XYZ file of C-alpha atoms in Angstrom:
705
model
C -60.389 -7.576 -93.504
C -60.450 -8.393 -89.793
C -63.727 -7.678 -88.065
C -64.580 -7.274 -84.411
C -66.772 -10.378 -84.333
C -63.732 -12.705 -84.292
C -63.412 -13.080 -80.538
C -62.577 -16.203 -78.581
C -64.387 -14.683 -75.606
C -66.244 -11.480 -74.743
C -66.797 -9.673 -71.441
C -68.653 -6.482 -70.602
C -66.650 -5.179 -67.645
C -64.290 -2.228 -67.894
C -61.276 -1.796 -65.629
C -58.537 0.601 -64.621
C -56.568 -2.310 -63.125
C -53.787 -3.479 -65.420
C -53.974 -6.954 -63.852
C -57.445 -7.326 -65.368
C -56.377 -6.114 -68.784
C -56.614 -8.071 -72.012
C -53.290 -9.200 -73.427
C -51.573 -9.272 -76.786
C -47.928 -9.916 -77.527
C -45.347 -11.125 -80.000
C -42.930 -12.510 -77.410
C -40.564 -9.556 -77.583
C -43.183 -6.963 -76.710
C -46.458 -7.173 -74.881
C -49.369 -4.797 -74.447
C -51.995 -4.667 -71.705
C -55.270 -3.251 -73.038
C -57.631 -1.756 -70.452
C -59.558 1.373 -69.542
C -63.047 2.390 -70.633
C -64.810 4.627 -73.192
C -63.564 7.566 -71.134
C -59.920 6.660 -71.817
C -58.318 3.602 -73.397
C -54.951 2.579 -71.959
C -52.208 0.486 -73.504
C -49.294 -0.424 -71.238
C -46.254 -1.682 -73.098
C -43.476 -3.937 -71.854
C -40.434 -5.466 -73.534
C -38.699 -8.741 -72.788
C -35.326 -7.013 -72.256
C -36.403 -4.005 -70.198
C -35.426 -5.069 -66.705
C -34.705 -1.965 -64.634
C -31.254 -2.165 -63.000
C -32.089 -2.050 -59.303
C -29.687 -4.423 -57.520
C -26.043 -4.685 -58.512
C -25.132 -8.316 -59.192
C -22.457 -9.723 -56.925
C -20.292 -12.804 -57.312
C -21.889 -15.840 -55.707
C -20.576 -16.325 -52.173
C -17.327 -18.256 -51.949
C -18.587 -21.182 -49.876
C -16.585 -23.967 -51.536
C -13.972 -24.061 -48.775
C -16.705 -24.333 -46.139
C -18.377 -27.328 -47.786
C -16.961 -29.921 -45.321
C -18.263 -27.872 -42.400
C -21.685 -27.444 -43.996
C -21.906 -31.188 -44.546
C -20.935 -31.852 -40.937
C -23.679 -29.514 -39.699
C -26.282 -31.234 -41.865
C -25.086 -34.682 -40.841
C -25.443 -33.600 -37.219
C -28.996 -32.353 -37.705
C -28.026 -28.680 -37.358
C -29.871 -27.646 -40.494
C -30.623 -24.012 -39.658
C -27.017 -23.472 -38.617
C -25.852 -24.720 -41.997
C -28.103 -22.253 -43.816
C -27.048 -19.406 -41.544
C -23.376 -20.237 -42.049
C -23.709 -19.534 -45.772
C -25.307 -16.165 -45.040
C -22.551 -15.278 -42.559
C -19.830 -16.165 -45.046
C -21.533 -14.108 -47.747
C -21.774 -11.002 -45.536
C -18.139 -11.337 -44.526
C -17.225 -11.294 -48.192
C -19.575 -8.454 -49.208
C -21.832 -6.334 -46.960
C -24.448 -6.258 -49.734
C -25.474 -9.748 -48.666
C -26.742 -8.413 -45.319
C -30.150 -8.063 -46.972
C -31.975 -10.346 -49.381
C -30.866 -9.589 -52.931
C -33.417 -9.876 -55.702
C -33.027 -9.922 -59.449
C -33.963 -6.800 -61.404
C -37.676 -6.235 -62.114
C -39.357 -6.471 -65.501
C -41.012 -3.063 -65.670
C -43.681 -1.400 -67.805
C -42.021 0.694 -70.489
C -44.836 3.226 -70.858
C -48.584 3.674 -71.035
C -50.222 5.125 -74.126
C -53.600 6.733 -73.471
C -56.261 7.439 -76.080
C -58.870 9.922 -74.860
C -61.889 9.942 -77.187
C -63.510 13.187 -78.294
C -67.194 13.651 -77.634
C -69.650 12.060 -75.204
C -69.206 8.571 -73.790
C -71.499 5.960 -75.344
C -72.974 2.737 -73.991
C -72.679 -0.917 -74.948
C -69.102 -1.536 -73.781
C -67.540 -4.945 -74.417
C -64.086 -6.373 -74.950
C -62.503 -9.645 -75.962
C -59.539 -11.362 -77.598
C -59.171 -13.503 -80.692
C -56.672 -16.243 -79.829
C -56.213 -17.158 -83.502
C -54.942 -13.691 -84.464
C -53.843 -12.057 -81.216
C -56.224 -9.117 -81.756
C -57.779 -7.484 -78.698
C -61.056 -5.722 -79.505
C -62.791 -3.105 -77.349
C -66.127 -1.675 -78.523
C -68.893 0.695 -77.495
C -71.718 2.549 -79.240
C -70.331 2.551 -82.784
C -66.664 2.682 -81.735
C -64.255 -0.193 -82.338
C -60.675 -0.372 -81.058
C -58.479 -3.251 -82.255
C -54.937 -3.931 -81.014
C -52.277 -6.550 -81.768
C -48.503 -6.896 -81.508
C -46.931 -7.872 -84.801
C -44.630 -10.895 -84.833
C -43.362 -9.714 -88.235
C -42.848 -5.987 -87.706
C -42.233 -6.002 -83.913
C -44.685 -3.197 -83.199
C -47.888 -2.602 -81.251
C -50.611 -1.672 -83.712
C -53.969 -0.125 -82.735
C -56.834 0.984 -84.959
C -59.734 3.016 -83.586
C -62.796 3.553 -85.752
C -65.863 5.626 -85.019
C -64.238 8.373 -82.955
C -61.243 10.689 -82.970
C -59.249 11.554 -79.888
C -56.014 12.585 -78.200
C -52.992 10.291 -77.870
C -50.534 10.776 -75.012
C -47.685 8.726 -73.578
C -46.006 8.643 -70.188
C -44.491 6.423 -67.568
C -46.906 4.074 -65.858
C -48.373 5.195 -62.536
C -46.524 4.277 -59.369
C -43.054 4.797 -57.991
C -40.005 3.048 -59.453
C -37.644 1.409 -56.980
C -34.816 3.539 -58.388
C -35.213 6.818 -60.273
C -36.238 6.828 -63.920
C -35.564 10.006 -65.892
C -38.088 10.205 -68.715
C -38.529 12.859 -71.397
C -41.326 12.903 -73.974
C -40.951 14.742 -77.259
C -43.809 15.387 -79.666
C -43.560 16.301 -83.303
C -47.042 16.588 -84.706
C -48.603 13.177 -84.176
C -45.277 11.460 -83.495
C -44.169 10.932 -79.918
C -40.941 9.615 -78.440
C -40.478 8.738 -74.768
C -36.859 8.364 -73.730
C -36.179 6.853 -70.306
C -32.797 6.626 -68.599
C -31.709 4.924 -65.385
C -29.426 7.388 -63.561
C -26.916 6.304 -60.942
C -26.451 2.825 -62.384
C -22.747 2.247 -62.884
C -22.210 -1.502 -62.889
C -21.138 -3.422 -65.963
C -23.892 -4.804 -68.146
C -26.661 -2.642 -66.683
C -29.293 -1.447 -69.129
C -28.887 2.359 -69.433
C -32.486 2.991 -70.471
C -34.987 2.565 -73.285
C -37.247 4.357 -75.748
C -40.871 4.063 -76.796
C -41.757 5.551 -80.158
C -45.329 6.255 -81.260
C -46.732 7.344 -84.616
C -50.360 8.404 -84.994
C -52.006 8.526 -88.417
C -55.498 9.951 -88.811
C -58.043 9.649 -91.579
C -61.753 10.398 -91.706
C -62.453 6.715 -90.938
C -59.886 5.818 -88.295
C -56.992 6.578 -85.999
C -53.967 4.294 -86.428
C -51.457 4.141 -83.559
C -48.189 2.272 -84.119
C -45.747 1.969 -81.202
C -42.526 0.197 -80.364
C -40.443 -0.168 -77.217
C -36.694 -0.520 -77.710
C -34.164 -1.456 -74.980
C -31.858 1.457 -75.800
C -32.134 5.127 -74.809
C -30.178 6.286 -77.834
C -31.405 4.241 -80.806
C -35.201 4.158 -81.090
C -36.597 1.284 -83.103
C -38.013 2.065 -86.531
C -41.793 1.977 -86.854
C -43.265 -0.011 -89.742
C -45.241 1.589 -92.548
C -48.527 0.240 -93.838
C -52.162 0.166 -92.900
C -53.758 -1.910 -90.151
C -55.061 -4.663 -92.404
C -51.757 -5.127 -94.201
C -49.749 -5.256 -90.978
C -52.273 -7.651 -89.449
C -52.273 -9.965 -92.466
C -48.513 -10.436 -92.222
C -48.718 -11.046 -88.469
C -51.589 -13.532 -88.670
C -49.616 -15.854 -90.931
C -46.953 -16.316 -88.260
C -49.087 -16.154 -85.125
C -51.841 -18.244 -86.677
C -49.393 -20.966 -87.632
C -48.316 -21.366 -84.001
C -51.830 -21.123 -82.603
C -53.209 -23.592 -85.134
C -50.721 -26.414 -84.614
C -53.156 -28.131 -82.227
C -56.952 -28.188 -82.233
C -58.901 -29.483 -79.234
C -62.633 -30.219 -79.430
C -64.461 -30.995 -76.197
C -67.827 -29.875 -77.462
C -67.267 -26.248 -76.464
C -66.595 -26.977 -72.780
C -64.801 -24.374 -70.671
C -61.728 -26.611 -70.538
C -61.424 -26.240 -74.300
C -61.508 -22.448 -74.033
C -58.899 -22.395 -71.250
C -56.677 -24.765 -73.248
C -56.704 -22.230 -76.085
C -56.251 -19.297 -73.693
C -53.234 -20.906 -72.063
C -51.548 -21.659 -75.371
C -52.311 -18.122 -76.535
C -50.600 -16.566 -73.502
C -47.456 -18.679 -73.901
C -47.227 -18.148 -77.663
C -47.722 -14.415 -77.173
C -45.045 -14.125 -74.474
C -42.294 -16.234 -76.035
C -39.862 -14.192 -78.101
C -36.082 -14.326 -78.063
C -36.490 -15.133 -74.369
C -38.962 -17.498 -72.669
C -41.952 -16.151 -70.729
C -41.177 -14.535 -67.402
C -43.468 -15.044 -64.424
C -45.765 -12.442 -66.010
C -45.033 -13.429 -69.571
C -44.041 -10.322 -71.516
C -46.451 -8.034 -69.645
C -45.859 -5.739 -66.710
C -47.917 -2.992 -65.145
C -45.955 -2.608 -61.913
C -42.558 -1.184 -61.054
C -42.183 -3.908 -58.406
C -43.762 -7.083 -59.813
C -43.978 -10.161 -57.582
C -40.666 -12.016 -57.487
C -39.413 -9.367 -59.927
C -41.198 -11.171 -62.781
C -37.967 -12.875 -63.733
C -37.459 -16.537 -64.515
C -37.880 -18.895 -61.559
C -36.557 -22.347 -62.413
C -37.630 -24.409 -59.406
C -40.866 -25.115 -61.248
C -42.393 -21.889 -62.586
C -40.592 -21.643 -65.913
C -40.809 -25.396 -66.422
C -44.576 -25.157 -65.931
C -44.901 -22.298 -68.413
C -43.062 -24.336 -71.059
C -44.549 -27.739 -70.239
C -46.901 -27.963 -73.218
C -44.817 -26.436 -76.011
C -43.367 -29.754 -77.206
C -46.525 -31.839 -76.985
C -48.588 -29.162 -78.759
C -46.239 -29.056 -81.724
C -44.419 -25.762 -81.114
C -40.847 -26.851 -80.263
C -39.431 -23.536 -81.476
C -40.947 -21.976 -78.356
C -38.459 -23.972 -76.264
C -35.398 -22.622 -78.092
C -35.522 -19.199 -76.354
C -34.894 -20.971 -73.036
C -31.724 -22.526 -74.417
C -30.690 -19.126 -75.784
C -31.250 -17.521 -72.373
C -29.141 -20.155 -70.652
C -26.391 -19.619 -73.224
C -26.233 -15.895 -72.468
C -25.856 -16.606 -68.733
C -23.441 -19.504 -69.094
C -20.379 -17.691 -67.739
C -22.279 -16.797 -64.558
C -23.352 -20.431 -64.148
C -19.750 -21.633 -64.388
C -18.591 -19.039 -61.886
C -21.395 -20.068 -59.506
C -20.198 -23.673 -59.633
C -16.629 -22.665 -58.922
C -17.352 -20.268 -56.062
C -20.153 -22.181 -54.340
C -18.835 -25.717 -54.655
C -15.316 -25.531 -56.113
C -16.656 -27.557 -59.012
C -16.385 -27.585 -62.782
C -19.491 -27.413 -64.918
C -22.508 -25.226 -64.228
C -24.663 -24.286 -61.261
C -27.966 -22.572 -62.104
C -29.730 -20.582 -59.363
C -33.467 -20.692 -58.784
C -33.967 -17.051 -59.832
C -32.726 -15.654 -63.146
C -33.092 -12.211 -64.646
C -30.605 -9.780 -66.120
C -27.814 -12.024 -64.795
C -27.332 -15.618 -63.719
C -25.398 -15.220 -60.472
C -26.538 -16.934 -57.285
C -27.394 -13.838 -55.272
C -30.822 -14.699 -53.866
C -30.767 -16.837 -50.716
C -31.200 -16.507 -46.976
C -31.264 -18.382 -43.671
C -34.735 -19.804 -44.410
C -34.720 -19.962 -48.210
C -31.303 -21.624 -48.359
C -31.175 -21.651 -52.145
C -27.410 -22.133 -52.454
C -28.142 -25.707 -51.328
C -30.351 -26.382 -54.335
C -28.112 -28.017 -56.904
C -30.768 -29.701 -59.071
C -31.829 -26.752 -61.249
C -29.433 -27.513 -64.090
C -30.213 -31.239 -63.983
C -33.945 -30.529 -64.145
C -33.390 -28.154 -67.077
C -31.316 -30.881 -68.734
C -34.578 -32.834 -69.084
C -35.891 -30.013 -71.287
C -32.887 -30.485 -73.594
C -33.556 -34.221 -73.647
C -37.243 -33.625 -74.336
C -36.416 -31.265 -77.183
C -34.347 -34.012 -78.753
C -37.076 -36.587 -78.102
C -39.751 -34.398 -79.707
C -37.722 -33.172 -82.704
C -34.990 -35.775 -83.434
C -32.845 -32.773 -84.371
C -29.342 -34.227 -84.511
C -27.699 -30.841 -84.974
C -29.357 -29.637 -81.770
C -28.282 -32.798 -79.970
C -24.636 -32.438 -80.976
C -24.234 -28.679 -80.755
C -26.451 -27.739 -77.812
C -27.882 -30.626 -75.813
C -24.824 -32.797 -75.247
C -22.475 -29.907 -74.348
C -24.964 -28.662 -71.734
C -25.640 -32.125 -70.321
C -21.921 -32.847 -70.064
C -21.294 -29.721 -68.000
C -24.195 -30.495 -65.688
C -22.833 -34.012 -65.220
C -19.329 -32.679 -64.547
C -20.708 -30.588 -61.685
C -22.445 -33.536 -60.057
C -19.516 -35.888 -60.572
C -17.494 -33.441 -58.502
C -20.054 -32.510 -55.844
C -21.942 -35.729 -55.090
C -20.069 -37.850 -52.557
C -20.027 -41.635 -52.798
C -19.632 -43.132 -49.328
C -19.549 -46.925 -48.950
C -20.907 -47.285 -52.443
C -23.850 -44.915 -51.885
C -24.194 -41.441 -53.359
C -24.951 -38.666 -50.877
C -26.432 -35.289 -51.775
C -25.419 -32.845 -49.082
C -26.238 -30.010 -48.862
C -29.621 -30.537 -50.481
C -32.960 -28.774 -50.858
C -36.411 -29.772 -52.028
C -37.829 -26.599 -53.590
C -39.390 -24.313 -51.005
C -40.505 -27.151 -48.709
C -39.310 -27.887 -45.195
C -39.291 -31.510 -44.031
C -41.823 -32.303 -41.355
C -40.165 -31.926 -37.977
C -36.837 -30.594 -39.283
C -37.557 -26.928 -38.615
C -35.526 -25.834 -41.633
C -35.382 -26.195 -45.401
C -31.736 -27.274 -45.416
C -31.495 -31.034 -45.756
C -29.735 -33.977 -47.352
C -30.807 -36.337 -50.144
C -33.885 -34.579 -51.523
C -35.580 -37.065 -53.834
C -35.599 -34.558 -56.700
C -31.801 -34.317 -56.562
C -31.506 -38.067 -57.025
C -34.210 -38.245 -59.703
C -32.840 -35.376 -61.775
C -29.281 -36.668 -61.710
C -30.432 -40.219 -62.500
C -32.380 -38.922 -65.505
C -29.409 -36.860 -66.641
C -26.941 -39.748 -66.376
C -29.248 -42.199 -68.129
C -29.672 -39.757 -70.966
C -25.950 -39.176 -71.314
C -25.045 -42.860 -71.181
C -27.562 -43.556 -73.949
C -26.621 -40.610 -76.157
C -22.946 -40.120 -75.305
C -21.676 -43.664 -74.535
C -18.116 -43.185 -75.747
C -17.314 -40.051 -73.779
C -14.147 -40.279 -71.607
C -16.298 -39.692 -68.509
C -18.731 -42.511 -69.310
C -17.302 -44.873 -66.672
C -17.483 -42.208 -63.962
C -21.043 -41.386 -64.960
C -22.001 -45.056 -64.773
C -20.373 -45.374 -61.354
C -22.374 -42.451 -60.016
C -25.576 -43.760 -61.597
C -25.122 -47.143 -59.942
C -24.423 -45.481 -56.583
C -27.613 -43.422 -56.558
C -29.888 -44.501 -53.711
C -33.270 -46.105 -54.438
C -36.555 -44.378 -53.807
C -37.825 -44.467 -50.249
C -41.407 -45.382 -49.372
C -42.453 -43.740 -46.117
C -44.457 -45.299 -43.295
C -47.723 -44.117 -44.890
C -46.894 -46.001 -48.095
C -46.062 -42.821 -50.035
C -43.124 -41.909 -52.240
C -40.980 -39.889 -49.846
C -39.812 -36.380 -50.752
C -36.482 -37.086 -49.056
C -34.437 -40.265 -49.391
C -32.876 -39.553 -46.009
C -35.212 -41.187 -43.428
C -34.632 -38.364 -40.940
C -37.040 -36.200 -42.919
C -40.800 -36.616 -42.703
C -43.105 -35.634 -45.522
C -44.939 -32.316 -45.477
C -47.937 -32.604 -47.786
C -49.572 -29.254 -47.018
C -47.362 -27.555 -49.547
C -47.547 -25.960 -52.995
C -44.644 -27.949 -54.490
C -44.486 -31.671 -55.246
C -40.919 -31.777 -56.486
C -40.417 -35.513 -56.023
C -43.081 -36.063 -58.711
C -41.095 -34.228 -61.411
C -40.351 -37.350 -63.534
C -44.090 -37.815 -64.052
C -44.288 -34.413 -65.733
C -42.186 -35.797 -68.560
C -41.336 -39.321 -69.708
C -41.790 -40.980 -66.329
C -39.438 -42.895 -64.056
C -38.418 -46.387 -65.273
C -37.890 -47.506 -61.669
C -41.488 -46.664 -60.815
C -42.774 -48.193 -64.050
C -41.061 -51.471 -63.190
C -42.042 -51.716 -59.519
C -45.735 -51.965 -58.525
C -44.892 -50.953 -54.962
C -43.228 -47.735 -56.116
C -46.086 -47.025 -58.497
C -48.590 -47.461 -55.666
C -46.470 -45.163 -53.484
C -46.450 -42.481 -56.181
C -50.228 -42.763 -56.481
C -50.575 -42.403 -52.712
C -48.392 -39.282 -52.791
C -50.529 -37.653 -55.492
C -53.669 -38.321 -53.473
C -52.158 -37.008 -50.250
C -51.033 -33.754 -51.893
C -54.312 -33.364 -53.758
C -56.320 -33.555 -50.537
C -54.575 -30.387 -49.374
C -54.911 -28.671 -52.743
C -58.659 -29.283 -52.853
C -59.127 -27.966 -49.333
C -59.731 -24.330 -48.466
C -56.284 -24.190 -46.850
C -54.582 -23.939 -50.249
C -54.617 -20.537 -51.908
C -51.326 -20.218 -53.664
C -49.285 -21.147 -56.696
C -51.878 -22.570 -59.032
C -49.237 -23.991 -61.320
C -48.269 -26.383 -58.519
C -51.767 -27.841 -58.679
C -51.469 -28.115 -62.464
C -48.190 -30.007 -62.152
C -49.730 -32.319 -59.570
C -52.537 -32.973 -62.039
C -50.053 -33.781 -64.809
C -48.345 -36.286 -62.507
C -51.736 -37.803 -61.687
C -52.557 -38.162 -65.385
C -49.213 -39.800 -66.096
C -49.941 -42.327 -63.358
C -53.358 -43.051 -64.886
C -55.436 -41.247 -62.255
C -58.249 -39.772 -64.349
C -60.462 -38.620 -61.471
C -57.581 -36.950 -59.645
C -56.270 -35.262 -62.789
C -59.711 -33.904 -63.586
C -60.230 -32.695 -60.011
C -57.046 -30.635 -60.381
C -58.229 -29.314 -63.743
C -61.621 -28.298 -62.337
C -60.103 -26.462 -59.382
C -57.715 -24.627 -61.700
C -60.543 -23.502 -63.956
C -62.696 -22.390 -61.046
C -60.077 -20.587 -58.976
C -57.082 -19.534 -61.048
C -58.470 -17.997 -64.276
C -59.964 -14.549 -64.555
C -62.741 -13.615 -67.011
C -59.989 -11.927 -69.072
C -58.647 -15.424 -69.825
C -55.382 -14.696 -68.006
C -54.457 -16.949 -65.064
C -53.291 -15.889 -61.624
C -50.665 -17.170 -59.227
C -53.013 -17.399 -56.253
C -56.788 -17.539 -56.356
C -57.768 -14.359 -58.227
C -54.523 -12.747 -57.094
C -51.338 -11.896 -59.014
C -51.274 -11.885 -62.802
C -49.112 -14.879 -63.757
C -48.620 -17.100 -66.826
C -47.184 -20.284 -65.284
C -50.655 -21.847 -65.207
C -51.112 -20.809 -68.850
C -48.460 -23.332 -69.870
C -49.285 -26.037 -67.351
C -53.058 -26.115 -67.931
C -52.799 -27.243 -71.595
C -50.097 -29.706 -70.521
C -52.540 -31.241 -68.046
C -55.189 -31.733 -70.724
C -52.595 -33.233 -73.067
C -51.419 -35.599 -70.320
C -54.972 -36.897 -69.924
C -55.173 -37.933 -73.589
C -51.539 -38.721 -74.506
C -48.591 -40.258 -72.651
C -45.219 -41.140 -74.131
C -41.944 -42.527 -72.871
C -38.436 -41.777 -74.106
C -37.350 -43.454 -77.309
C -34.309 -45.558 -76.494
C -31.532 -47.014 -78.644
C -34.016 -49.521 -80.132
C -35.874 -46.629 -81.766
C -39.261 -47.844 -80.528
C -41.765 -45.149 -79.574
C -43.976 -45.959 -76.585
C -47.240 -44.075 -76.782
C -50.442 -44.428 -74.749
C -53.752 -42.902 -75.812
C -56.366 -41.695 -73.308
C -54.343 -42.768 -70.232
C -56.439 -40.644 -67.854
C -59.560 -39.651 -69.756
C -62.213 -38.312 -67.356
C -65.844 -39.335 -67.451
C -66.740 -35.686 -68.074
C -65.399 -36.022 -71.630
C -67.334 -38.934 -73.149
C -66.551 -37.669 -76.647
C -63.881 -35.406 -78.054
C -60.912 -35.046 -80.317
C -57.524 -33.422 -80.534
C -55.400 -32.920 -83.599
C -51.676 -32.193 -83.809
C -50.254 -33.600 -80.580
C -46.629 -34.725 -80.641
C -45.356 -37.747 -78.697
C -41.721 -38.535 -78.050
C -40.167 -40.004 -81.145
C -41.392 -37.743 -82.596
C -44.764 -39.178 -83.524
C -47.619 -36.846 -84.429
C -50.943 -38.008 -82.997
C -54.521 -37.134 -83.912
C -57.072 -38.864 -81.704
C -60.847 -38.838 -81.369
C -63.108 -40.812 -79.074
C -66.726 -41.606 -78.304
C -68.192 -43.687 -75.475
C -67.722 -46.788 -77.645
C -64.665 -46.172 -79.788
C -61.259 -44.531 -80.141
C -59.744 -43.599 -83.498
C -56.223 -42.315 -83.999
C -53.838 -41.336 -86.771
C -50.111 -41.643 -86.123
C -47.400 -40.142 -88.324
C -43.621 -40.361 -88.000
C -40.968 -38.564 -90.074
C -38.991 -41.835 -90.222
C -39.824 -45.519 -90.359
C -40.647 -46.483 -86.779
C -42.162 -49.141 -84.556
C -44.668 -47.888 -82.007
C -45.824 -49.757 -78.937
C -49.277 -48.265 -78.730
C -51.379 -48.412 -75.603
C -55.127 -48.076 -76.102
C -57.934 -48.436 -73.555
C -57.894 -52.112 -72.629
C -55.156 -53.283 -75.004
C -51.629 -52.775 -76.301
C -50.584 -53.314 -79.902
C -47.484 -52.906 -82.020
C -47.780 -50.532 -84.970
C -45.295 -50.170 -87.819
C -45.102 -46.679 -89.306
C -43.658 -45.776 -92.689
C -41.986 -42.385 -92.951
C -44.498 -39.590 -93.485
C -47.375 -42.030 -94.094
C -50.317 -41.475 -91.703
C -51.344 -44.740 -90.030
C -54.892 -45.119 -88.747
C -55.774 -47.163 -85.686
C -59.198 -47.907 -84.215
C -60.270 -49.814 -81.136
C -63.365 -50.260 -78.978
C -63.465 -48.536 -75.593
């Protein structure tokens, strides 16, 4: 039987603020647990309940204007180019006169338990990361809540007190009307919500939340389920709390237990577990949104959709290396459901085949969100960046069925788009229009630009991957031609890796993004690996950006700092990586073990995925496995002095190769396991050695430090 003592952390503050709630979830549904002994509140959300607020429109038909847009950018008229897109869009549809957002992920309902009798003392609350159980206690009363991965229901047991259970819409005002009716039959409740006045195709008509309350002399059992349909409520599971929990713990515990980190009980160890817990708990049939699978607001920041210029990639950054590749599959499923919109975007925006993925995704995949400043129709690298996640899934699983059926078809379409859109002039590829996510080049006065470094890097990575994995494709020669025409990296006058290849654009380091460092979040950049000057320039860039991040001027987008730290670790910068980790722990995590977007502001799970990835990057680095089948793995590439001893079990390097590693001030010990016979080039502190692995036979390695 589960007991209340199994808590990964414990706090003694109560709150009526949903943002400071404790979280539990099964990926499809999430619950925010908050309140006090006066009234316990449980706010439910569901991964598919996005309220239809803004009718999706076709992406603006700018393909015919592409020559003019390129001329404006070539002539340095960057703001005019961005404004021209907006003008064309409004001419086509007046709905583009204002910024169009995706639909918001909304709270489905709040269940309130009001205890009978006087309020006691001794309040505390906490979460068990291993089981997903949130426990709230006071003066002989215990309330335990989890969301079953097996039965898809929110389950709460309250012992030590009886009380009243009610349900209603969450406080606040929806952006569009919500018609809600609650029916009660004894201790069963059903809230039915409908979205009136929504008449566009594909819009969600409404939803239901069903609740069943069972009372005995010992406890009150509340079982609830949100369903994205106003007409077909989901069935509620039978069984007692312990039986439902036992089934759930098998599945949740398997995911949570894939990796074990031991840093002697340091706070970093606790935040590593908290981050993994949040991502596991908010990954269902869809990947985590900006707020995971939790929502307490009718108008969440950025609509709590999926933002793919870094946010979603950060949230998913540690799922492969921590041995949970199945948590990446929901991203691929999401992209599949939006594929027709992506193809239509490519056709209308650029007159191109293949796919164009916008920066903001939600209930649709159309490019509707852009403006004269945030000129997001010019960002063409989203699909190429996401292609790296397909490549990484292959590298970490060696799943040939996935490669053939899902990865290669997606990569081919992304390549088709760039083969059509990227111009080759005098043997040199030109990316125009271009955009480096959310940053404006120093002195340009606009975000519109040409030749953002990320564009070149992402397409180079994509083409290399395709030429290695798909060498006999009819387009192979065209892909090779484009690859050879891609411009080299530029080192700016300060000796830094420039964010724009085009020398007209100066670097702007006081910024939350570092998009030109994206390769160092993954397998690295072979060009930088092979060139000491480029490596030194990348190091200088990390240090320049980190100076701003560690200053008091930075107070936004904590995941950007985490990604900068991952890049630092990949480049071997232990002190810089640890400085990023320390600032994240100090400024971007609440006592509830849920991170925020800004310092103690805006509930957000992007950091939850990127923080564990940063710790992993400090102890494990791996490159892509090429046609030779050799895995290239480095242990402790950026180990900080603050961790003289430690261990981690269950990491996965590209290959895949499973890695367990422990270290002391004098020694490092590791066990490597591969599912197939494999050669590993293993980097250890101070030496490199070649290791031969036999399939499924753990191989132990030791070395002095």
